[in-house]
PDB file of C-alpha atoms in Angstrom:
ATOM      1  CA  UNK A 721     -19.793  26.553   2.473  1.00 44.00           C
ATOM      2  CA  UNK A 722     -22.068  24.486   4.291  1.00 47.00           C
ATOM      3  CA  UNK A 723     -22.022  21.206   3.340  1.00 47.00           C
ATOM      4  CA  UNK A 724     -25.246  20.520   2.031  1.00 47.00           C
ATOM      5  CA  UNK A 725     -23.949  23.998  -0.454  1.00 44.00           C
ATOM      6  CA  UNK A 726     -20.536  21.443  -1.251  1.00 46.00           C
ATOM      7  CA  UNK A 727     -20.957  18.790  -3.761  1.00 49.00           C
ATOM      8  CA  UNK A 728     -20.818  14.733  -2.665  1.00 55.00           C
ATOM      9  CA  UNK A 729     -18.102  14.175  -4.945  1.00 53.00           C
ATOM     10  CA  UNK A 730     -14.353  15.290  -3.882  1.00 61.00           C
ATOM     11  CA  UNK A 731     -13.327  15.032  -6.958  1.00 77.00           C
ATOM     12  CA  UNK A 732     -14.870  14.142 -11.168  1.00 90.00           C
ATOM     13  CA  UNK A 733     -14.230  11.336 -12.480  1.00 94.00           C
ATOM     14  CA  UNK A 734     -16.792  10.363 -14.639  1.00 95.00           C
ATOM     15  CA  UNK A 735     -17.589   7.022 -16.863  1.00 97.00           C
ATOM     16  CA  UNK A 736     -16.824   7.313 -20.379  1.00 97.00           C
ATOM     17  CA  UNK A 737     -19.778   8.142 -20.984  1.00 97.00           C
ATOM     18  CA  UNK A 738     -19.876  11.569 -19.468  1.00 94.00           C
ATOM     19  CA  UNK A 739     -21.718  10.725 -16.727  1.00 93.00           C
ATOM     20  CA  UNK A 740     -20.314  10.746 -12.528  1.00 92.00           C
ATOM     21  CA  UNK A 741     -19.250   7.066 -11.184  1.00 93.00           C
ATOM     22  CA  UNK A 742     -21.666   7.176  -8.240  1.00 90.00           C
ATOM     23  CA  UNK A 743     -22.296   4.434  -5.637  1.00 91.00           C
ATOM     24  CA  UNK A 744     -25.050   3.760  -7.670  1.00 93.00           C
ATOM     25  CA  UNK A 745     -23.523   3.538 -10.601  1.00 95.00           C
ATOM     26  CA  UNK A 746     -20.369   1.910 -10.233  1.00 96.00           C
ATOM     27  CA  UNK A 747     -16.209   2.243 -12.532  1.00 97.00           C
ATOM     28  CA  UNK A 748     -16.081  -1.364 -13.020  1.00 97.00           C
ATOM     29  CA  UNK A 749     -12.536  -3.302 -12.639  1.00 97.00           C
ATOM     30  CA  UNK A 750     -11.052  -3.295 -16.444  1.00 97.00           C
ATOM     31  CA  UNK A 751     -13.025  -0.811 -17.492  1.00 97.00           C
ATOM     32  CA  UNK A 752     -11.590   3.393 -18.843  1.00 98.00           C
ATOM     33  CA  UNK A 753     -12.571   6.150 -16.711  1.00 98.00           C
ATOM     34  CA  UNK A 754     -12.133  10.254 -17.050  1.00 97.00           C
ATOM     35  CA  UNK A 755     -10.598  11.774 -14.069  1.00 96.00           C
ATOM     36  CA  UNK A 756     -10.354  15.681 -14.221  1.00 94.00           C
ATOM     37  CA  UNK A 757      -7.994  17.487 -12.255  1.00 92.00           C
ATOM     38  CA  UNK A 758      -5.630  20.355 -12.488  1.00 91.00           C
ATOM     39  CA  UNK A 759      -1.446  20.015 -11.715  1.00 89.00           C
ATOM     40  CA  UNK A 760       0.359  18.347 -14.133  1.00 93.00           C
ATOM     41  CA  UNK A 761       2.058  19.965 -15.714  1.00 93.00           C
ATOM     42  CA  UNK A 762       3.418  21.216 -19.143  1.00 95.00           C
ATOM     43  CA  UNK A 763       2.320  20.404 -21.594  1.00 97.00           C
ATOM     44  CA  UNK A 764       3.034  19.228 -25.175  1.00 97.00           C
ATOM     45  CA  UNK A 765       1.822  21.170 -27.569  1.00 97.00           C
ATOM     46  CA  UNK A 766       2.299  24.307 -25.241  1.00 97.00           C
ATOM     47  CA  UNK A 767      -0.916  25.548 -24.707  1.00 96.00           C
ATOM     48  CA  UNK A 768      -0.174  30.184 -23.080  1.00 95.00           C
ATOM     49  CA  UNK A 769      -1.819  30.722 -19.783  1.00 92.00           C
ATOM     50  CA  UNK A 770      -5.444  31.461 -20.079  1.00 93.00           C
ATOM     51  CA  UNK A 771      -6.199  29.251 -23.406  1.00 96.00           C
ATOM     52  CA  UNK A 772      -7.854  26.457 -24.020  1.00 97.00           C
ATOM     53  CA  UNK A 773      -6.224  23.356 -25.026  1.00 97.00           C
ATOM     54  CA  UNK A 774      -6.755  21.956 -27.867  1.00 97.00           C
ATOM     55  CA  UNK A 775      -8.389  18.555 -29.109  1.00 95.00           C
ATOM     56  CA  UNK A 776      -6.641  17.693 -31.795  1.00 96.00           C
ATOM     57  CA  UNK A 777      -3.147  17.337 -32.058  1.00 97.00           C
ATOM     58  CA  UNK A 778      -3.973  16.825 -27.749  1.00 97.00           C
ATOM     59  CA  UNK A 779      -1.526  18.264 -25.503  1.00 98.00           C
ATOM     60  CA  UNK A 780      -0.262  15.886 -23.100  1.00 98.00           C
ATOM     61  CA  UNK A 781       1.547  16.360 -19.998  1.00 97.00           C
ATOM     62  CA  UNK A 782       5.373  15.860 -20.349  1.00 97.00           C
ATOM     63  CA  UNK A 783       5.858  14.399 -16.492  1.00 96.00           C
ATOM     64  CA  UNK A 784       7.017  11.048 -17.276  1.00 96.00           C
ATOM     65  CA  UNK A 785       6.054  10.260 -13.513  1.00 96.00           C
ATOM     66  CA  UNK A 786       3.347  10.048 -13.761  1.00 96.00           C
ATOM     67  CA  UNK A 787       1.212   7.344 -12.276  1.00 97.00           C
ATOM     68  CA  UNK A 788      -2.497   7.231 -11.632  1.00 97.00           C
ATOM     69  CA  UNK A 789      -3.207   4.690  -8.676  1.00 96.00           C
ATOM     70  CA  UNK A 790      -6.599   1.897  -6.762  1.00 96.00           C
ATOM     71  CA  UNK A 791      -6.201   1.291  -3.870  1.00 94.00           C
ATOM     72  CA  UNK A 792      -2.316   1.580  -3.997  1.00 94.00           C
ATOM     73  CA  UNK A 793      -2.780  -0.972  -7.249  1.00 96.00           C
ATOM     74  CA  UNK A 794      -0.547   1.335 -10.283  1.00 96.00           C
ATOM     75  CA  UNK A 795      -2.682   1.537 -13.938  1.00 97.00           C
ATOM     76  CA  UNK A 796      -0.419   0.524 -16.044  1.00 97.00           C
ATOM     77  CA  UNK A 797      -3.470   1.598 -19.196  1.00 98.00           C
ATOM     78  CA  UNK A 798      -3.300   4.279 -19.484  1.00 98.00           C
ATOM     79  CA  UNK A 799      -4.177   5.983 -22.794  1.00 98.00           C
ATOM     80  CA  UNK A 800      -4.418  10.350 -22.189  1.00 98.00           C
ATOM     81  CA  UNK A 801      -3.043  11.907 -19.749  1.00 98.00           C
ATOM     82  CA  UNK A 802      -3.525  15.413 -20.722  1.00 98.00           C
ATOM     83  CA  UNK A 803      -5.078  19.077 -21.366  1.00 97.00           C
ATOM     84  CA  UNK A 804      -9.103  18.550 -20.635  1.00 97.00           C
ATOM     85  CA  UNK A 805      -9.736  19.634 -25.265  1.00 97.00           C
ATOM     86  CA  UNK A 806     -11.612  22.737 -25.530  1.00 97.00           C
ATOM     87  CA  UNK A 807     -10.649  23.442 -21.425  1.00 96.00           C
ATOM     88  CA  UNK A 808      -8.281  26.266 -20.029  1.00 96.00           C
ATOM     89  CA  UNK A 809      -6.504  24.883 -17.462  1.00 94.00           C
ATOM     90  CA  UNK A 810      -7.963  22.005 -16.929  1.00 94.00           C
ATOM     91  CA  UNK A 811      -6.378  18.303 -17.517  1.00 95.00           C
ATOM     92  CA  UNK A 812      -7.481  15.263 -18.037  1.00 97.00           C
ATOM     93  CA  UNK A 813      -6.493  11.390 -17.494  1.00 97.00           C
ATOM     94  CA  UNK A 814      -8.502   8.369 -19.544  1.00 98.00           C
ATOM     95  CA  UNK A 815      -7.309   5.858 -16.953  1.00 98.00           C
ATOM     96  CA  UNK A 816      -8.313   2.043 -17.232  1.00 98.00           C
ATOM     97  CA  UNK A 817      -9.285   0.669 -14.181  1.00 98.00           C
ATOM     98  CA  UNK A 818      -6.482  -2.340 -13.115  1.00 97.00           C
ATOM     99  CA  UNK A 819      -8.088  -5.765 -12.367  1.00 96.00           C
ATOM    100  CA  UNK A 820      -6.061  -6.999 -10.044  1.00 95.00           C
ATOM    101  CA  UNK A 821      -7.488  -4.535  -7.228  1.00 93.00           C
ATOM    102  CA  UNK A 822     -10.169  -4.478  -4.364  1.00 93.00           C
ATOM    103  CA  UNK A 823     -13.395  -3.588  -5.913  1.00 95.00           C
ATOM    104  CA  UNK A 824     -15.322  -1.765  -3.221  1.00 95.00           C
ATOM    105  CA  UNK A 825     -17.576   0.940  -2.574  1.00 93.00           C
ATOM    106  CA  UNK A 826     -14.651   3.719  -1.467  1.00 92.00           C
ATOM    107  CA  UNK A 827     -11.156   2.436  -3.839  1.00 95.00           C
ATOM    108  CA  UNK A 828      -9.248   5.153  -2.649  1.00 94.00           C
ATOM    109  CA  UNK A 829      -7.489   6.863  -5.956  1.00 95.00           C
ATOM    110  CA  UNK A 830      -3.999   9.023  -6.549  1.00 94.00           C
ATOM    111  CA  UNK A 831      -2.272  10.529  -8.846  1.00 94.00           C
ATOM    112  CA  UNK A 832       1.822  10.887  -8.541  1.00 94.00           C
ATOM    113  CA  UNK A 833       3.523  13.266 -10.236  1.00 93.00           C
ATOM    114  CA  UNK A 834       7.093  13.914 -10.333  1.00 92.00           C
ATOM    115  CA  UNK A 835       5.499  17.099  -8.038  1.00 90.00           C
ATOM    116  CA  UNK A 836       2.838  15.832  -6.037  1.00 89.00           C
ATOM    117  CA  UNK A 837       1.134  13.362  -4.196  1.00 86.00           C
ATOM    118  CA  UNK A 838      -2.486  14.086  -3.762  1.00 85.00           C
ATOM    119  CA  UNK A 839      -5.194  11.065  -2.118  1.00 79.00           C
ATOM    120  CA  UNK A 840      -7.721  12.115  -1.934  1.00 76.00           C
ATOM    121  CA  UNK A 841     -10.664  11.247  -4.013  1.00 89.00           C
ATOM    122  CA  UNK A 842     -12.227   7.934  -3.445  1.00 91.00           C
ATOM    123  CA  UNK A 843     -14.770   6.906  -5.727  1.00 93.00           C
ATOM    124  CA  UNK A 844     -17.405   3.472  -6.304  1.00 94.00           C
ATOM    125  CA  UNK A 845     -15.903   0.502  -8.439  1.00 96.00           C
ATOM    126  CA  UNK A 846     -17.313  -3.035  -9.114  1.00 94.00           C
ATOM    127  CA  UNK A 847     -16.697  -6.060  -9.956  1.00 86.00           C
TER     128      UNK A 847
END
């Protein structure tokens, strides 16, 4: 699509109030963000193809090797990794941004799983 038709966000990363993380409203060190993505693999309990992810119990990712990195720093507080409740095929990660990273307007966010590594998204993080 032409540039004017493309989203200004390369990923969907939200504040806990579901507002977008943007340069005008950056995430904060020690704050929680919600990352929406696909490709985390199997969930427990399993969800049928095309079915919405359950809200209770939550469908959690079973891959023990999933890591979320901000500017190369591995997040150690990850309260949830799994199926986004109410959505079919969409995954969600709730993660606390590490206090030890260097804040900035374009901090790379990477997701590593047992099968893949993806670092295509930058977000704004303030102090």
